[in-house]
Structure formats: structure tokens, C-alpha cells
Amino acid sequence: ARYGVQIERGPFDRRTADFLWMMIFGVLSLLGFSLVPALNSYFMGRSLVFMLPYIWAREFPNAQISMYGLFTLKGFYLPWAMLAMNLIFGAPLIPDLLGIVVGHLYYFLTELHPHAGGKNILKTPIWVHKLVARCNVGPQGNGPVQSEPTTGTAFRGRSYRLGR
């Protein structure tokens, strides 16, 4: 819950529809993973919860985290330290790993791939924005983002002829 609140108040501040879309993507992805018989996971709540610290760790990689007061580490290593602690405590690792996979898939498709020049495949649909606006849930600081026509094109500055 702590990391979910920090994500909602940090990178998703005034972006309630985007946060809802992230959760919907997580639920649908985990639903797809639950159909794989080899994973033998039917309850995906733990995986959905584990997705949030992974995304938090990607958004706040340099934050200092204290693990049970025993040691401190950078935020980037939080999901892996939580995974190691669950291994020590004897908890099953498959649900946690599925949460990491889904969190990484979301982060890759919404942050890494678009910043590398690719298209934002998981752009929040307009119906999610309308749903959030209709339900009046959270601040409405964002709407569907309209891309500028010059985005991703070559430089279109003025040219001047020299020597005349």
C-alpha cells in the first residue's frame, strides 16, 4: 500500500485515469498468466500487489529504503530484496515473479519503448478518461494527450541562403 500511494502521489499525480489504466493492464495481464497451467497460480492478488513496488522502484531508483531495519538499499533493488526476503521466509516465488514481469512489461511499454523512439502502445484509452471524469474520481489534471504534428519528425527550422 505504501508504494502504491507514493506512485499515485508522485508520477501519477493528477493522472488518475493513467493509474487506473495501469491497474487494468496489470489485472488483464495477470488474468492471461493465470491461464498458463505450468504457472499453477489461480489467485493473482499477490502478484498485482507486487507489481506496484516494481513500478515504484523504476520511478524512484535512487530512494533509500530500509528493509525491516536490518539494512538499507537503493529503491531500484527493492523488488529483488523483497523477493529474497520471501525466499528466506519460505513463500512461493511464482506470484512475486509474475508481479515483476507484469510491472516490467507495463514500464517497458509506457516508458522505455516510447523514450527509445517507439510508439506508446499502452496509451490510456479515451474511455478510461471518460470513466474517471464521469465518476468524478480524483483530480482531473490530465486528459487525452494530443501529440504535436512535429513530434518525431526532422528539424523544420528556417533556412537562410548565405552569400547573397
Coordinates of N, CA and C in Angstrom, one line a residue:
A1 N 0.8 -1.2 0.0 CA 0.0 0.0 0.0 C 0.9 1.3 0.0
R2 N 2.0 1.2 0.7 CA 2.9 2.4 0.8 C 3.4 2.8 -0.6
Y3 N 3.8 1.8 -1.3 CA 4.4 2.1 -2.6 C 3.3 2.5 -3.6
G4 N 2.2 1.9 -3.5 CA 1.1 2.3 -4.4 C 0.7 3.8 -4.2
V5 N 0.6 4.2 -2.9 CA 0.2 5.6 -2.6 C 1.3 6.5 -3.1
Q6 N 2.6 6.2 -2.9 CA 3.7 7.0 -3.4 C 3.7 7.1 -4.9
I7 N 3.3 6.1 -5.6 CA 3.2 6.2 -7.1 C 2.1 7.1 -7.4
E8 N 0.9 6.9 -6.7 CA -0.2 7.7 -7.1 C 0.0 9.2 -6.8
R9 N 0.7 9.5 -5.8 CA 1.0 10.9 -5.4 C 2.2 11.4 -6.1
G10 N 3.0 10.6 -6.7 CA 4.3 11.0 -7.4 C 4.1 11.1 -8.9
P11 N 4.5 10.0 -9.6 CA 4.4 10.1 -11.1 C 3.0 10.1 -11.6
F12 N 2.1 9.6 -10.9 CA 0.7 9.6 -11.4 C -0.2 10.7 -10.7
D13 N 0.5 11.7 -10.2 CA -0.3 12.8 -9.6 C -1.1 13.5 -10.7
R14 N -2.3 13.7 -10.4 CA -3.3 14.3 -11.3 C -3.4 13.5 -12.6
R15 N -3.1 12.3 -12.6 CA -3.2 11.3 -13.7 C -4.0 10.1 -13.3
T16 N -5.2 10.3 -12.7 CA -6.0 9.2 -12.1 C -6.3 8.2 -13.2
A17 N -6.7 8.6 -14.4 CA -7.0 7.7 -15.5 C -5.8 6.8 -15.9
D18 N -4.6 7.4 -15.9 CA -3.4 6.6 -16.2 C -3.2 5.6 -15.1
F19 N -3.4 5.9 -13.9 CA -3.2 5.0 -12.8 C -4.2 3.8 -12.9
L20 N -5.4 4.2 -13.2 CA -6.5 3.2 -13.3 C -6.1 2.3 -14.5
W21 N -5.6 2.8 -15.6 CA -5.3 2.0 -16.8 C -4.1 1.1 -16.4
M22 N -3.1 1.6 -15.6 CA -2.0 0.7 -15.2 C -2.6 -0.5 -14.4
M23 N -3.5 -0.3 -13.5 CA -4.1 -1.4 -12.8 C -4.9 -2.3 -13.6
I24 N -5.7 -1.8 -14.6 CA -6.4 -2.6 -15.5 C -5.5 -3.5 -16.4
F25 N -4.4 -2.9 -16.8 CA -3.4 -3.6 -17.6 C -2.8 -4.7 -16.7
G26 N -2.5 -4.4 -15.5 CA -2.0 -5.5 -14.6 C -3.0 -6.6 -14.4
V27 N -4.2 -6.3 -14.1 CA -5.2 -7.3 -13.9 C -5.4 -8.2 -15.2
L28 N -5.5 -7.6 -16.3 CA -5.7 -8.3 -17.6 C -4.5 -9.2 -17.9
S29 N -3.3 -8.6 -17.7 CA -2.1 -9.4 -17.9 C -2.0 -10.6 -17.0
L30 N -2.3 -10.4 -15.7 CA -2.2 -11.5 -14.8 C -3.3 -12.5 -15.0
L31 N -4.4 -12.0 -15.5 CA -5.5 -13.0 -15.9 C -5.0 -13.9 -17.1
G32 N -4.3 -13.3 -18.0 CA -3.7 -14.1 -19.1 C -2.7 -15.1 -18.5
F33 N -1.9 -14.7 -17.6 CA -0.9 -15.6 -17.0 C -1.5 -16.7 -16.2
S34 N -2.7 -16.4 -15.6 CA -3.4 -17.5 -14.8 C -3.9 -18.6 -15.7
L35 N -4.0 -18.4 -17.0 CA -4.5 -19.4 -17.9 C -3.3 -20.4 -18.3
V36 N -2.1 -20.1 -18.0 CA -1.0 -20.9 -18.2 C -0.9 -22.0 -17.1
P37 N -1.2 -23.3 -17.5 CA -1.2 -24.3 -16.5 C 0.1 -24.6 -15.7
A38 N 1.2 -24.3 -16.4 CA 2.5 -24.6 -15.7 C 2.8 -23.6 -14.6
L39 N 2.1 -22.4 -14.6 CA 2.4 -21.5 -13.5 C 1.6 -21.9 -12.2
N40 N 0.5 -22.6 -12.4 CA -0.3 -23.1 -11.3 C -0.6 -22.0 -10.3
S41 N -1.0 -20.8 -10.8 CA -1.4 -19.7 -10.0 C -2.8 -19.3 -10.4
Y42 N -3.7 -19.4 -9.4 CA -5.1 -19.0 -9.7 C -5.5 -17.7 -8.9
F43 N -4.8 -17.4 -7.8 CA -5.1 -16.2 -7.1 C -3.9 -15.2 -7.4
M44 N -4.2 -14.2 -8.1 CA -3.2 -13.2 -8.6 C -3.1 -11.9 -7.8
G45 N -3.8 -11.9 -6.7 CA -3.8 -10.6 -5.9 C -2.4 -10.3 -5.4
R46 N -1.7 -11.3 -5.0 CA -0.3 -11.0 -4.5 C 0.6 -10.5 -5.7
S47 N 0.4 -11.0 -6.8 CA 1.2 -10.6 -8.0 C 0.8 -9.2 -8.3
L48 N -0.5 -8.8 -8.3 CA -0.9 -7.4 -8.6 C -0.3 -6.5 -7.6
V49 N -0.2 -6.9 -6.3 CA 0.4 -6.0 -5.3 C 1.9 -5.9 -5.5
F50 N 2.5 -7.0 -5.9 CA 4.0 -7.0 -6.1 C 4.3 -6.2 -7.3
M51 N 3.4 -6.0 -8.3 CA 3.7 -5.1 -9.4 C 3.9 -3.7 -9.0
L52 N 3.3 -3.2 -8.0 CA 3.4 -1.8 -7.5 C 4.8 -1.5 -7.0
P53 N 5.4 -2.3 -6.1 CA 6.8 -1.9 -5.7 C 7.8 -2.0 -6.9
Y54 N 7.5 -2.9 -7.9 CA 8.4 -2.9 -9.0 C 8.3 -1.6 -9.8
I55 N 7.1 -1.1 -10.1 CA 7.0 0.2 -10.8 C 7.5 1.3 -9.9
W56 N 7.3 1.3 -8.6 CA 7.8 2.3 -7.7 C 9.3 2.3 -7.8
A57 N 9.9 1.1 -7.8 CA 11.4 1.0 -7.9 C 12.0 1.6 -9.2
R58 N 11.2 1.5 -10.3 CA 11.7 2.0 -11.5 C 11.5 3.6 -11.5
E59 N 10.5 4.1 -10.9 CA 10.2 5.5 -10.8 C 11.2 6.2 -9.8
F60 N 11.5 5.6 -8.8 CA 12.4 6.1 -7.7 C 13.6 5.3 -7.5
P61 N 14.5 5.1 -8.5 CA 15.6 4.2 -8.3 C 16.6 4.6 -7.3
N62 N 16.7 5.9 -7.0 CA 17.8 6.3 -6.0 C 17.3 6.6 -4.6
A63 N 16.0 6.3 -4.3 CA 15.5 6.5 -3.0 C 16.1 5.4 -2.1
Q64 N 16.4 5.9 -0.8 CA 17.0 4.9 0.2 C 15.8 4.2 0.9
I65 N 15.9 2.9 1.0 CA 14.9 2.0 1.6 C 15.6 1.2 2.7
S66 N 14.9 1.1 3.8 CA 15.3 0.3 4.9 C 14.5 -1.0 4.9
M67 N 15.1 -2.1 4.9 CA 14.4 -3.4 4.9 C 14.4 -3.9 6.3
Y68 N 13.2 -3.8 6.9 CA 13.0 -4.3 8.3 C 14.0 -3.7 9.3
G69 N 14.6 -2.6 9.0 CA 15.5 -2.0 9.9 C 16.9 -2.7 9.9
L70 N 17.1 -3.7 9.1 CA 18.3 -4.5 9.0 C 19.4 -3.9 8.1
F71 N 18.9 -3.4 7.0 CA 19.9 -2.9 6.0 C 19.2 -1.9 5.1
T72 N 19.9 -1.0 4.5 CA 19.4 0.0 3.6 C 19.9 -0.3 2.2
L73 N 19.1 0.0 1.2 CA 19.5 -0.2 -0.1 C 18.8 0.9 -1.0
K74 N 19.2 1.0 -2.2 CA 18.6 1.9 -3.2 C 17.2 1.3 -3.6
G75 N 16.3 2.2 -4.0 CA 15.0 1.8 -4.4 C 15.0 0.9 -5.6
F76 N 15.9 1.0 -6.4 CA 16.0 0.1 -7.6 C 16.0 -1.4 -7.2
Y77 N 16.6 -1.7 -6.1 CA 16.7 -3.1 -5.7 C 15.6 -3.6 -4.8
L78 N 14.6 -2.7 -4.5 CA 13.5 -3.1 -3.6 C 12.8 -4.4 -4.0
P79 N 12.3 -4.5 -5.3 CA 11.6 -5.8 -5.6 C 12.4 -7.0 -5.4
W80 N 13.7 -6.9 -5.7 CA 14.6 -8.1 -5.6 C 14.9 -8.4 -4.2
A81 N 15.0 -7.4 -3.3 CA 15.2 -7.6 -1.9 C 13.9 -8.2 -1.3
M82 N 12.8 -7.7 -1.7 CA 11.5 -8.3 -1.2 C 11.4 -9.8 -1.7
L83 N 11.8 -10.1 -2.9 CA 11.8 -11.4 -3.4 C 12.7 -12.3 -2.6
A84 N 13.9 -11.8 -2.3 CA 14.9 -12.6 -1.5 C 14.3 -12.8 -0.1
M85 N 13.7 -11.8 0.5 CA 13.1 -12.0 1.9 C 12.0 -13.0 1.8
N86 N 11.1 -13.0 0.8 CA 10.1 -14.0 0.7 C 10.7 -15.4 0.5
L87 N 11.8 -15.5 -0.2 CA 12.5 -16.8 -0.4 C 13.0 -17.3 1.0
I88 N 13.6 -16.4 1.8 CA 14.0 -16.7 3.1 C 12.9 -17.2 4.0
F89 N 11.7 -16.5 3.9 CA 10.6 -16.8 4.7 C 9.8 -18.0 4.2
G90 N 10.2 -18.6 3.1 CA 9.5 -19.8 2.5 C 8.3 -19.5 1.7
A91 N 8.0 -18.3 1.3 CA 6.8 -18.0 0.5 C 7.1 -18.4 -0.9
P92 N 6.0 -18.8 -1.7 CA 6.2 -19.2 -3.1 C 6.7 -18.0 -3.9
L93 N 7.6 -18.2 -4.8 CA 8.2 -17.1 -5.6 C 7.4 -16.8 -6.9
I94 N 6.6 -17.8 -7.4 CA 6.0 -17.6 -8.7 C 5.1 -16.3 -8.7
P95 N 4.2 -16.1 -7.7 CA 3.4 -14.9 -7.7 C 4.2 -13.6 -7.7
D96 N 5.3 -13.6 -7.0 CA 6.1 -12.4 -6.9 C 6.8 -12.2 -8.3
L97 N 7.3 -13.2 -8.9 CA 7.9 -13.1 -10.2 C 7.0 -12.6 -11.3
L98 N 5.7 -13.1 -11.2 CA 4.7 -12.7 -12.1 C 4.4 -11.2 -12.0
G99 N 4.4 -10.7 -10.7 CA 4.2 -9.3 -10.5 C 5.3 -8.5 -11.1
I100 N 6.6 -9.0 -10.9 CA 7.7 -8.3 -11.5 C 7.6 -8.3 -13.0
V101 N 7.3 -9.4 -13.6 CA 7.2 -9.5 -15.1 C 6.1 -8.5 -15.6
V102 N 4.9 -8.5 -15.0 CA 3.9 -7.6 -15.4 C 4.2 -6.1 -15.2
G103 N 4.9 -5.8 -14.1 CA 5.3 -4.5 -13.8 C 6.4 -4.0 -14.8
H104 N 7.3 -4.9 -15.2 CA 8.3 -4.6 -16.2 C 7.7 -4.4 -17.5
L105 N 6.7 -5.3 -17.9 CA 6.0 -5.1 -19.2 C 5.3 -3.8 -19.3
Y106 N 4.7 -3.4 -18.2 CA 4.0 -2.1 -18.2 C 5.0 -0.9 -18.3
Y107 N 6.1 -1.0 -17.5 CA 7.1 0.1 -17.5 C 7.8 0.1 -18.9
F108 N 8.1 -1.0 -19.5 CA 8.7 -1.0 -20.8 C 7.8 -0.4 -21.8
L109 N 6.6 -0.8 -21.9 CA 5.7 -0.4 -22.9 C 5.2 1.1 -22.8
T110 N 5.3 1.7 -21.6 CA 4.8 3.0 -21.4 C 6.0 4.0 -21.2
E111 N 7.1 3.6 -20.8 CA 8.3 4.5 -20.5 C 9.5 4.2 -21.4
L112 N 10.0 3.0 -21.4 CA 11.3 2.7 -22.1 C 11.1 2.7 -23.6
H113 N 10.1 2.0 -24.1 CA 9.9 1.9 -25.5 C 9.6 3.3 -26.2
P114 N 8.7 4.1 -25.6 CA 8.4 5.4 -26.2 C 9.6 6.3 -26.1
H115 N 10.4 6.3 -25.0 CA 11.6 7.1 -24.9 C 12.7 6.7 -25.9
A116 N 12.7 5.5 -26.3 CA 13.7 5.0 -27.3 C 13.2 5.3 -28.7
G117 N 12.1 6.0 -28.9 CA 11.7 6.3 -30.2 C 10.5 5.5 -30.7
G118 N 10.0 4.5 -29.9 CA 8.9 3.7 -30.3 C 7.6 4.4 -30.0
K119 N 6.5 3.7 -30.4 CA 5.2 4.3 -30.1 C 4.7 3.8 -28.8
N120 N 3.9 4.6 -28.1 CA 3.4 4.3 -26.8 C 2.2 3.4 -27.0
I121 N 2.4 2.1 -26.9 CA 1.4 1.1 -27.2 C 0.3 1.1 -26.2
L122 N 0.6 1.4 -24.9 CA -0.3 1.3 -23.8 C -0.9 2.7 -23.5
K123 N -1.0 3.6 -24.4 CA -1.6 4.9 -24.1 C -3.0 4.7 -23.5
T124 N -3.3 5.5 -22.5 CA -4.5 5.3 -21.8 C -5.7 5.7 -22.8
P125 N -6.6 4.7 -22.9 CA -7.7 5.0 -23.9 C -8.6 6.1 -23.4
I126 N -9.3 6.7 -24.3 CA -10.2 7.8 -24.0 C -11.3 7.4 -23.1
W127 N -11.8 6.1 -23.3 CA -12.9 5.6 -22.5 C -12.5 5.6 -21.0
V128 N -11.3 5.4 -20.7 CA -10.8 5.4 -19.3 C -10.9 6.8 -18.7
H129 N -10.4 7.8 -19.5 CA -10.5 9.2 -19.1 C -12.0 9.6 -18.9
K130 N -12.9 9.2 -19.8 CA -14.3 9.5 -19.6 C -14.9 8.8 -18.4
L131 N -14.5 7.6 -18.1 CA -15.0 6.9 -16.9 C -14.5 7.6 -15.7
V132 N -13.3 8.0 -15.6 CA -12.8 8.7 -14.4 C -13.5 10.1 -14.3
A133 N -13.7 10.7 -15.4 CA -14.4 12.0 -15.3 C -15.8 11.9 -14.9
R134 N -16.5 10.9 -15.4 CA -17.9 10.6 -15.1 C -18.1 10.2 -13.6
C135 N -17.2 9.4 -13.1 CA -17.3 9.0 -11.7 C -16.7 10.1 -10.8
N136 N -16.1 11.1 -11.3 CA -15.5 12.2 -10.5 C -14.6 11.7 -9.5
V137 N -13.7 10.8 -9.9 CA -12.7 10.2 -9.0 C -11.4 10.9 -9.2
G138 N -10.8 11.4 -8.1 CA -9.5 12.0 -8.2 C -9.5 13.3 -9.0
P139 N -8.4 14.0 -8.9 CA -8.2 15.3 -9.7 C -8.1 15.0 -11.2
Q140 N -8.7 15.9 -12.0 CA -8.7 15.7 -13.4 C -7.6 16.6 -14.1
G141 N -6.4 16.4 -13.8 CA -5.4 17.2 -14.3 C -4.9 16.8 -15.7
N142 N -5.3 15.7 -16.1 CA -4.9 15.3 -17.5 C -6.1 14.8 -18.3
G143 N -6.0 14.9 -19.5 CA -7.0 14.4 -20.4 C -6.2 13.6 -21.5
P144 N -6.8 13.2 -22.5 CA -6.1 12.5 -23.6 C -5.1 13.5 -24.1
V145 N -3.8 13.1 -24.2 CA -2.8 13.9 -24.7 C -2.8 13.9 -26.2
Q146 N -2.8 15.1 -26.8 CA -2.8 15.2 -28.2 C -1.3 15.4 -28.6
S147 N -0.8 14.6 -29.5 CA 0.6 14.7 -29.9 C 0.7 15.9 -30.9
E148 N 1.8 16.5 -30.8 CA 2.1 17.6 -31.7 C 2.5 17.1 -33.1
P149 N 2.1 17.8 -34.2 CA 2.4 17.2 -35.5 C 3.8 17.2 -35.8
T150 N 4.7 18.0 -35.1 CA 6.1 18.0 -35.4 C 6.9 16.9 -34.6
T151 N 6.2 16.3 -33.6 CA 6.9 15.3 -32.8 C 7.4 14.1 -33.6
G152 N 8.6 13.8 -33.4 CA 9.2 12.7 -34.1 C 9.6 12.9 -35.6
T153 N 9.6 14.2 -36.0 CA 10.0 14.5 -37.4 C 11.3 15.2 -37.4
A154 N 11.9 15.3 -38.6 CA 13.2 16.0 -38.7 C 13.0 17.5 -38.3
F155 N 14.1 18.2 -38.1 CA 14.1 19.6 -37.8 C 13.4 20.4 -38.9
R156 N 12.5 21.3 -38.5 CA 11.8 22.1 -39.6 C 12.0 23.5 -39.3
G157 N 13.3 23.9 -39.1 CA 13.6 25.3 -38.8 C 13.7 26.1 -40.1
R158 N 13.9 27.4 -40.0 CA 14.1 28.2 -41.2 C 15.4 28.0 -41.8
S159 N 15.5 28.2 -43.1 CA 16.8 28.1 -43.7 C 17.1 29.5 -44.3
Y160 N 18.4 29.9 -44.3 CA 18.8 31.1 -44.9 C 19.9 30.8 -45.9
R161 N 19.8 31.5 -47.0 CA 20.8 31.3 -48.0 C 22.0 32.3 -47.7
L162 N 23.2 31.8 -47.7 CA 24.3 32.6 -47.4 C 25.0 33.1 -48.7
G163 N 25.6 34.3 -48.6 CA 26.4 34.8 -49.7 C 25.6 35.6 -50.7
R164 N 24.4 36.0 -50.5 CA 23.6 36.8 -51.5 C 23.3 38.1 -51.0

